[in-house]
PDB file of C-alpha atoms in Angstrom:
ATOM      1  CA  GLN I   1      12.790 -48.064  26.082  1.00  0.00           C
ATOM      2  CA  SER I   2      14.460 -44.750  25.236  1.00  0.00           C
ATOM      3  CA  ALA I   3      12.731 -41.476  25.975  1.00  0.00           C
ATOM      4  CA  PRO I   4      11.144 -39.732  22.976  1.00  0.00           C
ATOM      5  CA  LYS I   5      13.286 -36.987  21.507  1.00  0.00           C
ATOM      6  CA  ILE I   6      12.920 -33.982  19.218  1.00  0.00           C
ATOM      7  CA  SER I   7      15.952 -33.139  17.111  1.00  0.00           C
ATOM      8  CA  ALA I   8      16.600 -29.470  16.358  1.00  0.00           C
ATOM      9  CA  ASP I   9      18.845 -28.145  13.601  1.00  0.00           C
ATOM     10  CA  MET I  10      19.748 -24.570  14.531  1.00  0.00           C
ATOM     11  CA  THR I  11      21.970 -24.051  11.485  1.00  0.00           C
ATOM     12  CA  SER I  12      19.195 -24.480   8.942  1.00  0.00           C
ATOM     13  CA  ASP I  13      18.306 -21.702   6.572  1.00  0.00           C
ATOM     14  CA  SER I  14      14.953 -20.934   4.963  1.00  0.00           C
ATOM     15  CA  GLU I  15      14.100 -18.189   2.536  1.00  0.00           C
ATOM     16  CA  HIS I  16      10.556 -17.799   3.826  1.00  0.00           C
ATOM     17  CA  ALA I  17      10.470 -18.697   7.549  1.00  0.00           C
ATOM     18  CA  LEU I  18      12.509 -18.441  10.742  1.00  0.00           C
ATOM     19  CA  GLY I  19      11.535 -21.990  11.658  1.00  0.00           C
ATOM     20  CA  LEU I  20      10.071 -25.158  10.160  1.00  0.00           C
ATOM     21  CA  ALA I  21       8.829 -28.350  11.812  1.00  0.00           C
ATOM     22  CA  SER I  22       8.363 -31.907  10.592  1.00  0.00           C
ATOM     23  CA  TRP I  23       7.940 -35.271  12.328  1.00  0.00           C
ATOM     24  CA  LYS I  24       9.962 -34.926  15.572  1.00  0.00           C
ATOM     25  CA  LYS I  25      12.368 -32.486  13.934  1.00  0.00           C
ATOM     26  CA  ILE I  26      12.738 -28.692  14.034  1.00  0.00           C
ATOM     27  CA  ARG I  27      14.837 -26.593  11.681  1.00  0.00           C
ATOM     28  CA  MET I  28      15.594 -22.984  12.570  1.00  0.00           C
ATOM     29  CA  VAL I  29      17.591 -20.045  11.268  1.00  0.00           C
ATOM     30  CA  LEU I  30      19.964 -19.180  14.122  1.00  0.00           C
ATOM     31  CA  GLN I  31      23.205 -17.564  13.046  1.00  0.00           C
ATOM     32  CA  SER I  32      24.764 -16.475  16.362  1.00  0.00           C
ATOM     33  CA  VAL I  33      24.163 -16.530  20.105  1.00  0.00           C
ATOM     34  CA  ASP I  34      23.339 -12.824  19.929  1.00  0.00           C
ATOM     35  CA  GLU I  35      20.139 -13.805  18.168  1.00  0.00           C
ATOM     36  CA  VAL I  36      18.884 -15.941  21.067  1.00  0.00           C
ATOM     37  CA  ASP I  37      16.271 -13.359  22.023  1.00  0.00           C
ATOM     38  CA  PRO I  38      12.555 -13.670  22.844  1.00  0.00           C
ATOM     39  CA  LEU I  39      11.660 -13.825  19.147  1.00  0.00           C
ATOM     40  CA  TYR I  40      13.788 -16.919  18.581  1.00  0.00           C
ATOM     41  CA  ARG I  41      12.602 -18.574  21.776  1.00  0.00           C
ATOM     42  CA  ARG I  42       9.036 -17.971  20.655  1.00  0.00           C
ATOM     43  CA  VAL I  43       9.797 -19.424  17.209  1.00  0.00           C
ATOM     44  CA  LEU I  44      11.265 -22.506  18.915  1.00  0.00           C
ATOM     45  CA  SER I  45       8.118 -22.792  21.065  1.00  0.00           C
ATOM     46  CA  HIS I  46       5.929 -22.391  17.967  1.00  0.00           C
ATOM     47  CA  GLU I  47       7.741 -25.134  16.045  1.00  0.00           C
ATOM     48  CA  THR I  48       7.829 -27.426  19.075  1.00  0.00           C
ATOM     49  CA  ALA I  49       4.041 -27.092  19.289  1.00  0.00           C
ATOM     50  CA  HIS I  50       3.835 -28.299  15.669  1.00  0.00           C
ATOM     51  CA  VAL I  51       5.838 -31.400  16.574  1.00  0.00           C
ATOM     52  CA  PHE I  52       3.537 -32.164  19.504  1.00  0.00           C
ATOM     53  CA  GLN I  53       0.494 -31.636  17.275  1.00  0.00           C
ATOM     54  CA  SER I  54       1.754 -34.345  14.931  1.00  0.00           C
ATOM     55  CA  VAL I  55       2.629 -36.775  17.713  1.00  0.00           C
ATOM     56  CA  GLU I  56      -0.499 -36.286  19.851  1.00  0.00           C
ATOM     57  CA  SER I  57      -2.823 -36.515  16.837  1.00  0.00           C
ATOM     58  CA  ASP I  58      -0.874 -39.451  15.365  1.00  0.00           C
ATOM     59  CA  ARG I  59      -0.363 -37.331  12.233  1.00  0.00           C
ATOM     60  CA  SER I  60      -4.135 -36.941  11.812  1.00  0.00           C
ATOM     61  CA  LEU I  61      -3.950 -33.146  11.614  1.00  0.00           C
ATOM     62  CA  THR I  62      -1.747 -33.429   8.537  1.00  0.00           C
ATOM     63  CA  LYS I  63      -4.350 -35.609   6.833  1.00  0.00           C
ATOM     64  CA  ALA I  64      -7.045 -32.987   7.561  1.00  0.00           C
ATOM     65  CA  ALA I  65      -4.763 -30.032   6.858  1.00  0.00           C
ATOM     66  CA  ASN I  66      -7.263 -28.096   4.745  1.00  0.00           C
ATOM     67  CA  SER I  67      -9.857 -28.139   7.555  1.00  0.00           C
ATOM     68  CA  VAL I  68      -7.462 -27.486  10.438  1.00  0.00           C
ATOM     69  CA  GLY I  69      -4.807 -25.168   8.975  1.00  0.00           C
ATOM     70  CA  PHE I  70      -5.964 -22.235  11.106  1.00  0.00           C
ATOM     71  CA  PHE I  71      -5.845 -24.413  14.237  1.00  0.00           C
ATOM     72  CA  ILE I  72      -2.386 -25.790  13.423  1.00  0.00           C
ATOM     73  CA  GLU I  73      -0.944 -22.261  13.183  1.00  0.00           C
ATOM     74  CA  GLY I  74      -3.239 -20.694  15.779  1.00  0.00           C
ATOM     75  CA  MET I  75      -2.478 -23.275  18.461  1.00  0.00           C
ATOM     76  CA  ALA I  76       1.264 -22.906  17.816  1.00  0.00           C
ATOM     77  CA  GLN I  77       0.895 -19.121  18.209  1.00  0.00           C
ATOM     78  CA  TYR I  78      -1.245 -19.520  21.326  1.00  0.00           C
ATOM     79  CA  THR I  79       1.331 -21.886  22.844  1.00  0.00           C
ATOM     80  CA  SER I  80       4.355 -19.782  21.908  1.00  0.00           C
ATOM     81  CA  PHE I  81       2.913 -16.641  23.505  1.00  0.00           C
ATOM     82  CA  ALA I  82       2.043 -18.641  26.642  1.00  0.00           C
ATOM     83  CA  ILE I  83       5.649 -19.870  26.917  1.00  0.00           C
ATOM     84  CA  VAL I  84       7.355 -16.620  25.855  1.00  0.00           C
ATOM     85  CA  PRO I  85       4.890 -13.800  26.654  1.00  0.00           C
ATOM     86  CA  ASP I  86       4.936 -10.683  24.491  1.00  0.00           C
ATOM     87  CA  LEU I  87       1.779  -8.683  25.154  1.00  0.00           C
ATOM     88  CA  LYS I  88       2.653  -5.945  22.665  1.00  0.00           C
ATOM     89  CA  SER I  89       3.237  -8.284  19.714  1.00  0.00           C
ATOM     90  CA  ARG I  90       0.240 -10.445  20.506  1.00  0.00           C
ATOM     91  CA  SER I  91      -2.019  -7.410  20.925  1.00  0.00           C
ATOM     92  CA  SER I  92      -0.965  -5.968  17.566  1.00  0.00           C
ATOM     93  CA  ASN I  93      -1.521  -9.378  15.898  1.00  0.00           C
ATOM     94  CA  TRP I  94      -4.976  -9.580  17.445  1.00  0.00           C
ATOM     95  CA  LEU I  95      -5.826  -6.054  16.309  1.00  0.00           C
ATOM     96  CA  ILE I  96      -4.719  -6.600  12.707  1.00  0.00           C
ATOM     97  CA  SER I  97      -6.586  -9.916  12.606  1.00  0.00           C
ATOM     98  CA  SER I  98      -9.741  -8.461  14.127  1.00  0.00           C
ATOM     99  CA  VAL I  99      -9.825  -5.490  11.749  1.00  0.00           C
ATOM    100  CA  ALA I 100      -9.453  -7.888   8.802  1.00  0.00           C
ATOM    101  CA  TRP I 101     -12.215 -10.121  10.207  1.00  0.00           C
ATOM    102  CA  GLN I 102     -14.574  -7.166  10.559  1.00  0.00           C
ATOM    103  CA  ARG I 103     -13.833  -5.581   7.170  1.00  0.00           C
ATOM    104  CA  HIS I 104     -14.016  -8.806   5.174  1.00  0.00           C
ATOM    105  CA  ASN I 105     -16.765 -10.476   7.217  1.00  0.00           C
ATOM    106  CA  ILE I 106     -14.608 -13.589   7.571  1.00  0.00           C
ATOM    107  CA  LYS I 107     -16.654 -16.658   8.510  1.00  0.00           C
ATOM    108  CA  PHE I 108     -15.661 -19.849  10.282  1.00  0.00           C
ATOM    109  CA  GLU I 109     -16.605 -21.845   7.167  1.00  0.00           C
ATOM    110  CA  GLU I 110     -13.807 -20.006   5.325  1.00  0.00           C
ATOM    111  CA  LEU I 111     -11.327 -20.605   8.149  1.00  0.00           C
ATOM    112  CA  ALA I 112     -12.089 -24.334   8.024  1.00  0.00           C
ATOM    113  CA  ASN I 113     -11.200 -24.422   4.319  1.00  0.00           C
ATOM    114  CA  ARG I 114      -7.586 -23.300   4.067  1.00  0.00           C
ATOM    115  CA  SER I 115      -7.358 -23.327   0.274  1.00  0.00           C
ATOM    116  CA  LEU I 116     -10.462 -21.136   0.031  1.00  0.00           C
ATOM    117  CA  PHE I 117      -9.240 -18.822   2.802  1.00  0.00           C
ATOM    118  CA  GLU I 118      -5.857 -18.267   1.178  1.00  0.00           C
ATOM    119  CA  SER I 119      -7.500 -17.558  -2.181  1.00  0.00           C
ATOM    120  CA  LEU I 120      -9.454 -14.704  -0.568  1.00  0.00           C
ATOM    121  CA  TYR I 121      -7.324 -13.268   2.243  1.00  0.00           C
ATOM    122  CA  ASP I 122      -3.808 -12.766   3.538  1.00  0.00           C
ATOM    123  CA  PRO I 123      -2.549 -16.290   4.426  1.00  0.00           C
ATOM    124  CA  GLU I 124      -0.726 -14.904   7.482  1.00  0.00           C
ATOM    125  CA  LEU I 125      -4.100 -14.076   9.045  1.00  0.00           C
ATOM    126  CA  LEU I 126      -4.391 -17.787   9.849  1.00  0.00           C
ATOM    127  CA  TYR I 127      -1.847 -17.245  12.633  1.00  0.00           C
ATOM    128  CA  GLY I 128      -3.545 -14.308  14.350  1.00  0.00           C
ATOM    129  CA  ILE I 129      -7.163 -15.321  13.775  1.00  0.00           C
ATOM    130  CA  GLY I 130      -6.245 -18.881  14.710  1.00  0.00           C
ATOM    131  CA  ASP I 131      -4.660 -17.683  17.958  1.00  0.00           C
ATOM    132  CA  ILE I 132      -7.856 -15.829  18.852  1.00  0.00           C
ATOM    133  CA  TRP I 133      -9.964 -18.890  17.995  1.00  0.00           C
ATOM    134  CA  VAL I 134      -7.837 -21.179  20.204  1.00  0.00           C
ATOM    135  CA  GLU I 135      -8.095 -18.619  23.014  1.00  0.00           C
ATOM    136  CA  ALA I 136     -11.886 -18.773  22.615  1.00  0.00           C
ATOM    137  CA  MET I 137     -11.767 -22.583  22.702  1.00  0.00           C
ATOM    138  CA  ALA I 138      -9.744 -22.532  25.927  1.00  0.00           C
ATOM    139  CA  ILE I 139     -12.164 -20.041  27.515  1.00  0.00           C
ATOM    140  CA  VAL I 140     -15.300 -21.971  26.567  1.00  0.00           C
ATOM    141  CA  CYS I 141     -14.096 -25.567  26.869  1.00  0.00           C
ATOM    142  CA  GLY I 142     -11.118 -25.300  29.232  1.00  0.00           C
ATOM    143  CA  ALA I 143      -7.380 -25.145  28.519  1.00  0.00           C
ATOM    144  CA  SER I 144      -7.136 -28.961  28.463  1.00  0.00           C
ATOM    145  CA  SER I 145      -9.527 -29.081  25.498  1.00  0.00           C
ATOM    146  CA  VAL I 146      -6.708 -28.034  23.161  1.00  0.00           C
ATOM    147  CA  GLY I 147      -4.753 -31.225  23.873  1.00  0.00           C
ATOM    148  CA  ASP I 148      -7.919 -33.298  24.169  1.00  0.00           C
ATOM    149  CA  PHE I 149      -8.856 -32.278  20.624  1.00  0.00           C
ATOM    150  CA  LEU I 150      -5.501 -33.467  19.268  1.00  0.00           C
ATOM    151  CA  ARG I 151      -5.937 -36.873  20.854  1.00  0.00           C
ATOM    152  CA  ALA I 152      -9.572 -37.087  19.758  1.00  0.00           C
ATOM    153  CA  VAL I 153      -8.784 -36.636  16.066  1.00  0.00           C
ATOM    154  CA  GLY I 154      -5.980 -39.201  16.316  1.00  0.00           C
ATOM    155  CA  ARG I 155      -7.986 -41.989  17.956  1.00  0.00           C
ATOM    156  CA  ASP I 156      -8.328 -45.263  16.073  1.00  0.00           C
ATOM    157  CA  ASN I 157     -12.079 -45.064  15.463  1.00  0.00           C
ATOM    158  CA  ALA I 158     -12.251 -41.422  14.346  1.00  0.00           C
ATOM    159  CA  PRO I 159     -14.345 -40.990  11.164  1.00  0.00           C
ATOM    160  CA  PRO I 160     -11.955 -40.644   8.198  1.00  0.00           C
ATOM    161  CA  ASN I 161     -14.027 -38.610   5.742  1.00  0.00           C
ATOM    162  CA  LEU I 162     -15.170 -35.502   7.629  1.00  0.00           C
ATOM    163  CA  SER I 163     -14.069 -32.041   6.562  1.00  0.00           C
ATOM    164  CA  GLY I 164     -14.777 -28.362   7.173  1.00  0.00           C
ATOM    165  CA  THR I 165     -17.461 -27.435   9.693  1.00  0.00           C
ATOM    166  CA  ALA I 166     -18.666 -31.052  10.024  1.00  0.00           C
ATOM    167  CA  TYR I 167     -15.155 -32.109  11.049  1.00  0.00           C
ATOM    168  CA  TRP I 168     -15.009 -29.499  13.768  1.00  0.00           C
ATOM    169  CA  ARG I 169     -18.523 -30.037  15.073  1.00  0.00           C
ATOM    170  CA  TYR I 170     -18.038 -33.806  15.375  1.00  0.00           C
ATOM    171  CA  HIS I 171     -14.629 -33.793  17.075  1.00  0.00           C
ATOM    172  CA  LEU I 172     -15.483 -30.960  19.469  1.00  0.00           C
ATOM    173  CA  GLN I 173     -18.664 -32.747  20.514  1.00  0.00           C
ATOM    174  CA  TYR I 174     -16.569 -35.850  21.212  1.00  0.00           C
ATOM    175  CA  ILE I 175     -14.629 -33.881  23.870  1.00  0.00           C
ATOM    176  CA  LYS I 176     -17.892 -32.315  25.124  1.00  0.00           C
ATOM    177  CA  CYS I 177     -17.276 -28.936  23.488  1.00  0.00           C
ATOM    178  CA  GLU I 178     -19.693 -27.142  21.138  1.00  0.00           C
ATOM    179  CA  LEU I 179     -18.495 -25.436  17.965  1.00  0.00           C
ATOM    180  CA  GLU I 180     -21.212 -22.762  18.084  1.00  0.00           C
ATOM    181  CA  ALA I 181     -20.225 -21.745  21.628  1.00  0.00           C
ATOM    182  CA  VAL I 182     -16.547 -21.452  20.648  1.00  0.00           C
ATOM    183  CA  ASN I 183     -17.394 -19.444  17.535  1.00  0.00           C
ATOM    184  CA  ASN I 184     -19.597 -17.066  19.527  1.00  0.00           C
ATOM    185  CA  GLN I 185     -16.734 -16.434  21.958  1.00  0.00           C
ATOM    186  CA  TRP I 186     -14.273 -16.079  19.058  1.00  0.00           C
ATOM    187  CA  ARG I 187     -16.417 -13.413  17.392  1.00  0.00           C
ATOM    188  CA  GLN I 188     -16.872 -11.610  20.706  1.00  0.00           C
ATOM    189  CA  LEU I 189     -13.119 -11.483  21.344  1.00  0.00           C
ATOM    190  CA  MET I 190     -12.524  -9.936  17.902  1.00  0.00           C
ATOM    191  CA  GLN I 191     -15.409  -7.505  18.254  1.00  0.00           C
ATOM    192  CA  ASP I 192     -14.072  -6.373  21.638  1.00  0.00           C
ATOM    193  CA  THR I 193     -10.573  -5.975  20.173  1.00  0.00           C
ATOM    194  CA  VAL I 194     -11.846  -3.730  17.361  1.00  0.00           C
ATOM    195  CA  GLN I 195     -14.001  -1.633  19.684  1.00  0.00           C
ATOM    196  CA  GLU I 196     -11.265  -1.160  22.285  1.00  0.00           C
ATOM    197  CA  ARG I 197      -8.487  -0.195  19.897  1.00  0.00           C
ATOM    198  CA  SER I 198      -7.036   3.244  20.450  1.00  0.00           C
ATOM    199  CA  VAL I 199      -3.928   2.964  18.251  1.00  0.00           C
ATOM    200  CA  GLY I 200      -3.051   2.226  14.677  1.00  0.00           C
ATOM    201  CA  ALA I 201      -3.749   3.567  11.216  1.00  0.00           C
ATOM    202  CA  PHE I 202      -6.041   1.379   9.109  1.00  0.00           C
ATOM    203  CA  PRO I 203      -7.048   3.323   5.969  1.00  0.00           C
ATOM    204  CA  TYR I 204      -9.257   2.023   3.163  1.00  0.00           C
ATOM    205  CA  PHE I 205      -8.097   1.553  -0.440  1.00  0.00           C
ATOM    206  CA  GLU I 206     -10.488   3.212  -2.885  1.00  0.00           C
ATOM    207  CA  ASN I 207     -10.635   3.829  -6.648  1.00  0.00           C
ATOM    208  CA  VAL I 208      -7.872   1.337  -7.484  1.00  0.00           C
ATOM    209  CA  VAL I 209      -6.561   1.763 -11.048  1.00  0.00           C
ATOM    210  CA  VAL I 210      -4.168  -0.416 -13.071  1.00  0.00           C
ATOM    211  CA  SER I 211      -2.453   1.486 -15.903  1.00  0.00           C
ATOM    212  CA  ARG I 212       0.451   1.356 -18.366  1.00  0.00           C
ATOM    213  CA  ALA I 213       1.681   4.173 -20.601  1.00  0.00           C
ATOM    214  CA  ASP I 214       2.812   1.931 -23.478  1.00  0.00           C
ATOM    215  CA  ALA I 215       4.045  -1.588 -24.172  1.00  0.00           C
ATOM    216  CA  THR I 216       7.500  -1.000 -22.691  1.00  0.00           C
ATOM    217  CA  ASP I 217       6.606   0.935 -19.556  1.00  0.00           C
ATOM    218  CA  LEU I 218       6.109  -0.262 -16.026  1.00  0.00           C
ATOM    219  CA  ILE I 219       2.668  -1.354 -14.916  1.00  0.00           C
ATOM    220  CA  THR I 220       1.311   1.026 -12.284  1.00  0.00           C
ATOM    221  CA  ILE I 221      -1.299   0.394  -9.615  1.00  0.00           C
ATOM    222  CA  THR I 222      -2.639   3.458  -7.827  1.00  0.00           C
ATOM    223  CA  SER I 223      -5.231   3.751  -5.096  1.00  0.00           C
ATOM    224  CA  ASP I 224      -6.819   6.605  -3.224  1.00  0.00           C
ATOM    225  CA  LEU I 225      -6.528   6.340   0.557  1.00  0.00           C
ATOM    226  CA  LYS I 226      -9.406   7.017   2.903  1.00  0.00           C
ATOM    227  CA  ALA I 227      -8.331   7.397   6.520  1.00  0.00           C
ATOM    228  CA  ALA I 228     -10.186   5.345   9.136  1.00  0.00           C
ATOM    229  CA  GLU I 229     -11.467   6.545  12.518  1.00  0.00           C
ATOM    230  CA  SER I 230      -8.094   7.767  13.786  1.00  0.00           C
ATOM    231  CA  GLY I 231      -7.592   9.989  10.736  1.00  0.00           C
ATOM    232  CA  GLN I 232      -3.992   8.775  10.512  1.00  0.00           C
ATOM    233  CA  LEU I 233      -2.301   7.315   7.441  1.00  0.00           C
ATOM    234  CA  PRO I 234       0.588   4.819   7.548  1.00  0.00           C
ATOM    235  CA  GLU I 235       3.870   5.774   5.959  1.00  0.00           C
ATOM    236  CA  ARG I 236       4.769   2.358   4.529  1.00  0.00           C
ATOM    237  CA  TYR I 237       2.712   0.512   1.887  1.00  0.00           C
ATOM    238  CA  TYR I 238       3.212  -2.862   0.243  1.00  0.00           C
ATOM    239  CA  LEU I 239       1.819  -4.908  -2.628  1.00  0.00           C
ATOM    240  CA  ARG I 240       1.792  -8.656  -3.241  1.00  0.00           C
ATOM    241  CA  ILE I 241       1.287  -9.861  -6.784  1.00  0.00           C
ATOM    242  CA  LYS I 242       0.800 -13.266  -8.415  1.00  0.00           C
ATOM    243  CA  SER I 243       0.264 -14.290 -12.004  1.00  0.00           C
ATOM    244  CA  GLU I 244      -3.011 -16.174 -12.431  1.00  0.00           C
ATOM    245  CA  ALA I 245      -1.206 -18.531 -14.815  1.00  0.00           C
ATOM    246  CA  ASN I 246       0.616 -20.257 -11.947  1.00  0.00           C
ATOM    247  CA  LEU I 247      -1.024 -19.175  -8.685  1.00  0.00           C
ATOM    248  CA  ALA I 248      -0.376 -22.388  -6.802  1.00  0.00           C
ATOM    249  CA  ASN I 249       3.362 -22.471  -7.459  1.00  0.00           C
ATOM    250  CA  THR I 250       4.222 -18.811  -7.047  1.00  0.00           C
ATOM    251  CA  VAL I 251       5.631 -17.078  -3.986  1.00  0.00           C
ATOM    252  CA  SER I 252       4.373 -13.555  -4.472  1.00  0.00           C
ATOM    253  CA  PRO I 253       7.014 -10.832  -4.321  1.00  0.00           C
ATOM    254  CA  VAL I 254       6.334  -7.956  -1.944  1.00  0.00           C
ATOM    255  CA  LEU I 255       6.791  -4.525  -3.527  1.00  0.00           C
ATOM    256  CA  SER I 256       7.004  -1.164  -1.755  1.00  0.00           C
ATOM    257  CA  GLY I 257       4.648   1.650  -2.652  1.00  0.00           C
ATOM    258  CA  ARG I 258       5.005   5.431  -2.736  1.00  0.00           C
ATOM    259  CA  LEU I 259       2.708   7.568  -0.581  1.00  0.00           C
ATOM    260  CA  ILE I 260       1.645  10.750  -2.383  1.00  0.00           C
ATOM    261  CA  ARG I 261      -0.056  13.521  -0.431  1.00  0.00           C
ATOM    262  CA  ASP I 262      -1.966  16.339  -2.105  1.00  0.00           C
ATOM    263  CA  GLY I 263      -3.351  18.576   0.599  1.00  0.00           C
ATOM    264  CA  ALA I 264      -5.986  16.601   2.465  1.00  0.00           C
ATOM    265  CA  ALA I 265      -6.057  13.922  -0.232  1.00  0.00           C
ATOM    266  CA  ALA I 266      -3.614  11.012  -0.403  1.00  0.00           C
ATOM    267  CA  ARG I 267      -2.923   8.085  -2.658  1.00  0.00           C
ATOM    268  CA  VAL I 268      -0.408   5.258  -2.943  1.00  0.00           C
ATOM    269  CA  GLU I 269       1.365   4.188  -6.125  1.00  0.00           C
ATOM    270  CA  PHE I 270       3.092   0.890  -6.972  1.00  0.00           C
ATOM    271  CA  SER I 271       5.326   0.222  -9.994  1.00  0.00           C
ATOM    272  CA  ILE I 272       5.562  -3.351 -11.325  1.00  0.00           C
ATOM    273  CA  LEU I 273       8.017  -4.840 -13.815  1.00  0.00           C
ATOM    274  CA  PRO I 274       6.102  -6.645 -16.598  1.00  0.00           C
ATOM    275  CA  ARG I 275       8.347  -9.706 -16.210  1.00  0.00           C
ATOM    276  CA  LEU I 276       6.805 -10.389 -12.786  1.00  0.00           C
ATOM    277  CA  ILE I 277       3.530 -11.319 -14.487  1.00  0.00           C
ATOM    278  CA  ASP I 278       3.225 -14.440 -16.633  1.00  0.00           C
ATOM    279  CA  GLY I 279       0.337 -13.826 -18.995  1.00  0.00           C
ATOM    280  CA  LYS I 280      -2.295 -11.114 -18.924  1.00  0.00           C
ATOM    281  CA  ARG I 281      -4.198 -11.803 -15.689  1.00  0.00           C
ATOM    282  CA  PHE I 282      -2.849 -11.375 -12.173  1.00  0.00           C
ATOM    283  CA  ARG I 283      -3.991 -11.138  -8.564  1.00  0.00           C
ATOM    284  CA  TYR I 284      -2.730  -8.671  -6.007  1.00  0.00           C
ATOM    285  CA  GLN I 285      -3.097  -7.501  -2.422  1.00  0.00           C
ATOM    286  CA  LEU I 286      -2.621  -3.956  -1.169  1.00  0.00           C
ATOM    287  CA  GLY I 287      -1.250  -3.515   2.325  1.00  0.00           C
ATOM    288  CA  PHE I 288       0.446  -1.275   4.857  1.00  0.00           C
ATOM    289  CA  VAL I 289       2.128  -1.276   8.269  1.00  0.00           C
ATOM    290  CA  PRO I 290      -0.581  -0.052  10.675  1.00  0.00           C
ATOM    291  CA  LEU I 291       1.482  -0.008  13.880  1.00  0.00           C
ATOM    292  CA  PRO I 292       5.182   0.481  14.706  1.00  0.00           C
ATOM    293  CA  ASN I 293       7.066  -2.840  14.560  1.00  0.00           C
ATOM    294  CA  ALA I 294       3.887  -4.707  13.599  1.00  0.00           C
ATOM    295  CA  ARG I 295       3.423  -7.134  10.744  1.00  0.00           C
ATOM    296  CA  ASN I 296       1.718  -5.945   7.576  1.00  0.00           C
ATOM    297  CA  TYR I 297      -2.024  -5.645   7.115  1.00  0.00           C
ATOM    298  CA  PHE I 298      -3.090  -6.834   3.664  1.00  0.00           C
ATOM    299  CA  ASP I 299      -6.469  -6.287   2.070  1.00  0.00           C
ATOM    300  CA  GLN I 300      -8.352  -8.988   0.161  1.00  0.00           C
ATOM    301  CA  TRP I 301      -6.943 -10.412  -3.069  1.00  0.00           C
ATOM    302  CA  ARG I 302      -8.020  -8.418  -6.126  1.00  0.00           C
ATOM    303  CA  SER I 303      -7.914  -9.404  -9.805  1.00  0.00           C
ATOM    304  CA  GLY I 304      -6.315  -7.307 -12.537  1.00  0.00           C
ATOM    305  CA  SER I 305      -5.116  -7.513 -16.122  1.00  0.00           C
ATOM    306  CA  VAL I 306      -2.070  -6.069 -17.846  1.00  0.00           C
ATOM    307  CA  PRO I 307      -3.208  -3.061 -19.885  1.00  0.00           C
ATOM    308  CA  ASP I 308      -2.431  -3.152 -23.625  1.00  0.00           C
TER     309      ASP I 308
END
């Protein structure tokens, strides 16, 4: 019997990701040997974890994807940072995730419902918050519990119709792990991260206004900025926007904003081409770069309408 293998295509190209995984196959964007740096090794580790998730769970995670999306991405993050350590990147991911958790009062019930979560928050938070949750699981239930969970959900007699919190409570109890204990540790890790932070600029968006001078002009979104505890303001701001007419099938473009300072006051302004919105109603997220070389922080999704 031949040994199991994972095939990897390092010449693949994706518009939206450095790496993608499917059943025993990895596709990555790798254009030259100069790009074989820690980032790419971590991406390879991340995608390899996805392959093992599918194999060890006998594809069961895919069937329960809406309930386990945060775990799928969080475990891959957790594994990739264990294989290719990067304390600075992981710390900034944890901080951004923890600030979002605190500000939006994100609950486990929302995490365990991916479609609901992504309708409310930045989808990329699943990676950071999921990483913290898996860390909490390993602390409370032991590092082996991560693999034990995969095998538990893939066993032949696993109940087929569980979802959300019930799914997690049942399968964790099967491996002698309690959901409430993991969630308590998860919340404590995020609370500690927020309290211990001494870097970063995380302002609040206030008095958001959508306007348009006339039927041919650009749509403008402006927001006042209220500095957080540090008193600092980021220099780079971004906006995601989606038409409500086709939310499910739209990859939201990311637009840059203009920071405007007026003495002690500050605001950010975004200009949007009308053709980016199909119909009158749209949803959008306001964001910024809170730390050097960090990923973006995005606020909750908001609803707007094109002014007449």
